[in-house]
Amino acid sequence: ELRKVPGIGMAKASQLIAVFELTRRAQKPDNPSIQDAADVFTYCKPIIGHLRQEHLLALFLDVRNKVLGHEMIAKGTLDSCLAHPREIFRPAIQKSAKSVIIAHNHPSGDPTPSEEDQQLTRAIAKAGELIGIPLLDHIIIGETWERA
């Protein structure tokens, strides 16, 4: 749409889009608080929602559910992404996280959890119980979101 404006070519339109994106990112709070699955979706969608392969993202939370940081844990294929619990909990321990939330994208746009998604959720939840860092949620990002 920007190119419809007289004097705006492809290069200038790209620059303006970059400025808009940087402004949007700068306005995000540094440590947002996660209260529900909708907050997870809002946080994660810009990071992994547009990717063409499945990616697993972990959010590390403090005692007030504020985000201490996030890390891309795994990159998969068009329809699968494998991760081991240790890959999630190593950075959680390093960041002194009280809890963890994981999210991954479905490039198809359909957030319906697969059996593999549900197995991953159970494995990570079990590992979290053992080490004292609970998995609060596993959200699948598509056009909308679903819990795994």
PDB file of C-alpha atoms in Angstrom:
ATOM      1  CA  GLU A   1       0.000   0.000   0.000  1.00  0.00           C
ATOM      2  CA  LEU A   2       2.890   2.369   0.687  1.00  0.00           C
ATOM      3  CA  ARG A   3       4.033   2.094  -2.923  1.00  0.00           C
ATOM      4  CA  LYS A   4       0.725   3.612  -4.031  1.00  0.00           C
ATOM      5  CA  VAL A   5       1.873   6.907  -2.513  1.00  0.00           C
ATOM      6  CA  PRO A   6       3.587   9.080  -5.151  1.00  0.00           C
ATOM      7  CA  GLY A   7       7.362   9.108  -4.703  1.00  0.00           C
ATOM      8  CA  ILE A   8       7.502   5.925  -2.602  1.00  0.00           C
ATOM      9  CA  GLY A   9       9.313   3.090  -4.344  1.00  0.00           C
ATOM     10  CA  MET A  10      10.119  -0.410  -3.158  1.00  0.00           C
ATOM     11  CA  ALA A  11      13.272   0.646  -1.258  1.00  0.00           C
ATOM     12  CA  LYS A  12      11.561   3.501   0.591  1.00  0.00           C
ATOM     13  CA  ALA A  13       8.537   1.321   1.403  1.00  0.00           C
ATOM     14  CA  SER A  14      10.884  -1.304   2.884  1.00  0.00           C
ATOM     15  CA  GLN A  15      12.616   1.355   4.989  1.00  0.00           C
ATOM     16  CA  LEU A  16       9.294   2.651   6.297  1.00  0.00           C
ATOM     17  CA  ILE A  17       8.121  -0.851   7.169  1.00  0.00           C
ATOM     18  CA  ALA A  18      11.377  -1.381   9.086  1.00  0.00           C
ATOM     19  CA  VAL A  19      10.846   1.886  10.983  1.00  0.00           C
ATOM     20  CA  PHE A  20       7.286   0.873  11.879  1.00  0.00           C
ATOM     21  CA  GLU A  21       8.502  -2.512  13.132  1.00  0.00           C
ATOM     22  CA  LEU A  22      11.318  -0.993  15.210  1.00  0.00           C
ATOM     23  CA  THR A  23       8.867   1.466  16.735  1.00  0.00           C
ATOM     24  CA  ARG A  24       6.465  -1.358  17.590  1.00  0.00           C
ATOM     25  CA  ARG A  25       9.255  -3.360  19.222  1.00  0.00           C
ATOM     26  CA  ALA A  26      10.530  -0.360  21.170  1.00  0.00           C
ATOM     27  CA  GLN A  27       7.080   0.179  22.663  1.00  0.00           C
ATOM     28  CA  LYS A  28       6.916  -3.355  24.084  1.00  0.00           C
ATOM     29  CA  PRO A  29       7.599  -3.525  27.802  1.00  0.00           C
ATOM     30  CA  ASP A  30      10.970  -5.090  28.579  1.00  0.00           C
ATOM     31  CA  ASN A  31       9.526  -7.650  30.959  1.00  0.00           C
ATOM     32  CA  PRO A  32       5.865  -8.168  30.158  1.00  0.00           C
ATOM     33  CA  SER A  33       3.766 -10.139  32.592  1.00  0.00           C
ATOM     34  CA  ILE A  34       2.085 -13.296  31.311  1.00  0.00           C
ATOM     35  CA  GLN A  35      -1.352 -13.785  32.854  1.00  0.00           C
ATOM     36  CA  ASP A  36      -3.030 -16.137  30.388  1.00  0.00           C
ATOM     37  CA  ALA A  37      -2.706 -17.941  27.066  1.00  0.00           C
ATOM     38  CA  ALA A  38      -3.753 -14.814  25.159  1.00  0.00           C
ATOM     39  CA  ASP A  39      -0.708 -13.010  26.613  1.00  0.00           C
ATOM     40  CA  VAL A  40       1.503 -15.880  25.426  1.00  0.00           C
ATOM     41  CA  PHE A  41      -0.003 -15.606  21.945  1.00  0.00           C
ATOM     42  CA  THR A  42       0.536 -11.829  21.883  1.00  0.00           C
ATOM     43  CA  TYR A  43       4.163 -12.250  22.972  1.00  0.00           C
ATOM     44  CA  CYS A  44       5.045 -15.185  20.703  1.00  0.00           C
ATOM     45  CA  LYS A  45       3.102 -14.536  17.487  1.00  0.00           C
ATOM     46  CA  PRO A  46       5.488 -11.794  16.234  1.00  0.00           C
ATOM     47  CA  ILE A  47       8.499 -14.011  16.994  1.00  0.00           C
ATOM     48  CA  ILE A  48       7.438 -17.355  15.491  1.00  0.00           C
ATOM     49  CA  GLY A  49       4.012 -16.878  13.905  1.00  0.00           C
ATOM     50  CA  HIS A  50       5.359 -15.989  10.464  1.00  0.00           C
ATOM     51  CA  LEU A  51       8.014 -18.709  10.183  1.00  0.00           C
ATOM     52  CA  ARG A  52       7.663 -21.393   7.500  1.00  0.00           C
ATOM     53  CA  GLN A  53       9.056 -24.216   9.619  1.00  0.00           C
ATOM     54  CA  GLU A  54       8.021 -25.233  13.095  1.00  0.00           C
ATOM     55  CA  HIS A  55      10.016 -23.508  15.839  1.00  0.00           C
ATOM     56  CA  LEU A  56       9.805 -24.131  19.575  1.00  0.00           C
ATOM     57  CA  LEU A  57      10.162 -21.069  21.791  1.00  0.00           C
ATOM     58  CA  ALA A  58      10.550 -21.165  25.575  1.00  0.00           C
ATOM     59  CA  LEU A  59       9.580 -18.271  27.851  1.00  0.00           C
ATOM     60  CA  PHE A  60      11.277 -18.091  31.232  1.00  0.00           C
ATOM     61  CA  LEU A  61       9.218 -16.450  33.979  1.00  0.00           C
ATOM     62  CA  ASP A  62       9.964 -15.052  37.429  1.00  0.00           C
ATOM     63  CA  VAL A  63       7.798 -15.431  40.552  1.00  0.00           C
ATOM     64  CA  ARG A  64       5.391 -12.732  39.273  1.00  0.00           C
ATOM     65  CA  ASN A  65       5.124 -14.315  35.813  1.00  0.00           C
ATOM     66  CA  LYS A  66       7.211 -11.564  34.250  1.00  0.00           C
ATOM     67  CA  VAL A  67       9.273 -12.696  31.289  1.00  0.00           C
ATOM     68  CA  LEU A  68      12.944 -13.006  32.222  1.00  0.00           C
ATOM     69  CA  GLY A  69      13.767 -13.877  28.647  1.00  0.00           C
ATOM     70  CA  HIS A  70      12.979 -16.254  25.847  1.00  0.00           C
ATOM     71  CA  GLU A  71      14.994 -18.649  23.759  1.00  0.00           C
ATOM     72  CA  MET A  72      14.450 -20.458  20.487  1.00  0.00           C
ATOM     73  CA  ILE A  73      14.873 -24.072  21.559  1.00  0.00           C
ATOM     74  CA  ALA A  74      14.431 -25.983  18.315  1.00  0.00           C
ATOM     75  CA  LYS A  75      13.817 -25.547  14.617  1.00  0.00           C
ATOM     76  CA  GLY A  76      11.969 -28.302  12.818  1.00  0.00           C
ATOM     77  CA  THR A  77      10.406 -29.021   9.482  1.00  0.00           C
ATOM     78  CA  LEU A  78       7.151 -27.938   7.901  1.00  0.00           C
ATOM     79  CA  ASP A  79       5.103 -30.104  10.258  1.00  0.00           C
ATOM     80  CA  SER A  80       7.263 -31.270  13.163  1.00  0.00           C
ATOM     81  CA  CYS A  81       9.755 -30.007  15.700  1.00  0.00           C
ATOM     82  CA  LEU A  82      11.656 -32.213  18.135  1.00  0.00           C
ATOM     83  CA  ALA A  83      13.017 -31.006  21.454  1.00  0.00           C
ATOM     84  CA  HIS A  84      14.327 -32.651  24.594  1.00  0.00           C
ATOM     85  CA  PRO A  85      13.365 -31.313  28.034  1.00  0.00           C
ATOM     86  CA  ARG A  86      17.027 -30.643  28.925  1.00  0.00           C
ATOM     87  CA  GLU A  87      17.191 -28.109  26.068  1.00  0.00           C
ATOM     88  CA  ILE A  88      14.382 -26.184  27.746  1.00  0.00           C
ATOM     89  CA  PHE A  89      15.411 -26.476  31.375  1.00  0.00           C
ATOM     90  CA  ARG A  90      19.141 -25.722  30.978  1.00  0.00           C
ATOM     91  CA  PRO A  91      18.470 -22.057  30.080  1.00  0.00           C
ATOM     92  CA  ALA A  92      15.616 -21.963  32.627  1.00  0.00           C
ATOM     93  CA  ILE A  93      18.079 -22.877  35.383  1.00  0.00           C
ATOM     94  CA  GLN A  94      20.679 -20.412  34.065  1.00  0.00           C
ATOM     95  CA  LYS A  95      18.106 -17.598  34.144  1.00  0.00           C
ATOM     96  CA  SER A  96      16.825 -18.615  37.615  1.00  0.00           C
ATOM     97  CA  ALA A  97      13.339 -19.047  36.190  1.00  0.00           C
ATOM     98  CA  LYS A  98      10.491 -19.922  38.527  1.00  0.00           C
ATOM     99  CA  SER A  99       8.456 -21.430  35.674  1.00  0.00           C
ATOM    100  CA  VAL A 100       8.462 -22.039  31.931  1.00  0.00           C
ATOM    101  CA  ILE A 101       5.980 -21.662  29.097  1.00  0.00           C
ATOM    102  CA  ILE A 102       6.625 -23.159  25.694  1.00  0.00           C
ATOM    103  CA  ALA A 103       5.087 -22.194  22.389  1.00  0.00           C
ATOM    104  CA  HIS A 104       5.559 -23.454  18.890  1.00  0.00           C
ATOM    105  CA  ASN A 105       4.132 -22.492  15.551  1.00  0.00           C
ATOM    106  CA  HIS A 106       2.163 -24.494  13.026  1.00  0.00           C
ATOM    107  CA  PRO A 107       3.067 -22.998   9.632  1.00  0.00           C
ATOM    108  CA  SER A 108      -0.196 -24.344   8.205  1.00  0.00           C
ATOM    109  CA  GLY A 109      -2.051 -21.831  10.389  1.00  0.00           C
ATOM    110  CA  ASP A 110      -4.080 -24.604  12.064  1.00  0.00           C
ATOM    111  CA  PRO A 111      -3.216 -24.617  15.787  1.00  0.00           C
ATOM    112  CA  THR A 112      -4.800 -28.012  16.488  1.00  0.00           C
ATOM    113  CA  PRO A 113      -2.370 -30.028  18.661  1.00  0.00           C
ATOM    114  CA  SER A 114      -1.006 -33.274  17.255  1.00  0.00           C
ATOM    115  CA  GLU A 115      -0.357 -36.384  19.332  1.00  0.00           C
ATOM    116  CA  GLU A 116       3.370 -35.488  19.209  1.00  0.00           C
ATOM    117  CA  ASP A 117       2.550 -32.024  20.597  1.00  0.00           C
ATOM    118  CA  GLN A 118       0.668 -33.606  23.493  1.00  0.00           C
ATOM    119  CA  GLN A 119       3.494 -36.094  24.159  1.00  0.00           C
ATOM    120  CA  LEU A 120       6.011 -33.244  24.233  1.00  0.00           C
ATOM    121  CA  THR A 121       3.830 -31.338  26.692  1.00  0.00           C
ATOM    122  CA  ARG A 122       3.627 -34.350  29.015  1.00  0.00           C
ATOM    123  CA  ALA A 123       7.390 -35.016  28.849  1.00  0.00           C
ATOM    124  CA  ILE A 124       8.312 -31.402  29.579  1.00  0.00           C
ATOM    125  CA  ALA A 125       5.723 -31.123  32.368  1.00  0.00           C
ATOM    126  CA  LYS A 126       7.085 -34.292  33.992  1.00  0.00           C
ATOM    127  CA  ALA A 127      10.689 -33.063  33.768  1.00  0.00           C
ATOM    128  CA  GLY A 128       9.656 -29.694  35.183  1.00  0.00           C
ATOM    129  CA  GLU A 129       7.987 -31.358  38.162  1.00  0.00           C
ATOM    130  CA  LEU A 130      11.154 -33.327  38.889  1.00  0.00           C
ATOM    131  CA  ILE A 131      13.429 -30.293  38.914  1.00  0.00           C
ATOM    132  CA  GLY A 132      11.006 -27.824  40.474  1.00  0.00           C
ATOM    133  CA  ILE A 133      10.450 -25.556  37.478  1.00  0.00           C
ATOM    134  CA  PRO A 134       6.862 -26.160  36.371  1.00  0.00           C
ATOM    135  CA  LEU A 135       5.662 -25.953  32.800  1.00  0.00           C
ATOM    136  CA  LEU A 136       2.759 -23.506  33.012  1.00  0.00           C
ATOM    137  CA  ASP A 137       1.489 -23.914  29.471  1.00  0.00           C
ATOM    138  CA  HIS A 138       2.232 -25.076  25.936  1.00  0.00           C
ATOM    139  CA  ILE A 139       0.625 -22.888  23.296  1.00  0.00           C
ATOM    140  CA  ILE A 140       0.463 -23.651  19.596  1.00  0.00           C
ATOM    141  CA  ILE A 141       0.587 -20.560  17.411  1.00  0.00           C
ATOM    142  CA  GLY A 142      -1.324 -20.561  14.130  1.00  0.00           C
ATOM    143  CA  GLU A 143      -3.807 -18.014  12.854  1.00  0.00           C
ATOM    144  CA  THR A 144      -5.172 -18.300  16.402  1.00  0.00           C
ATOM    145  CA  TRP A 145      -3.895 -20.409  19.303  1.00  0.00           C
ATOM    146  CA  GLU A 146      -4.638 -23.677  21.074  1.00  0.00           C
ATOM    147  CA  ARG A 147      -3.286 -25.400  24.157  1.00  0.00           C
ATOM    148  CA  ALA A 148      -1.330 -28.590  23.559  1.00  0.00           C
TER     149      ALA A 148
END
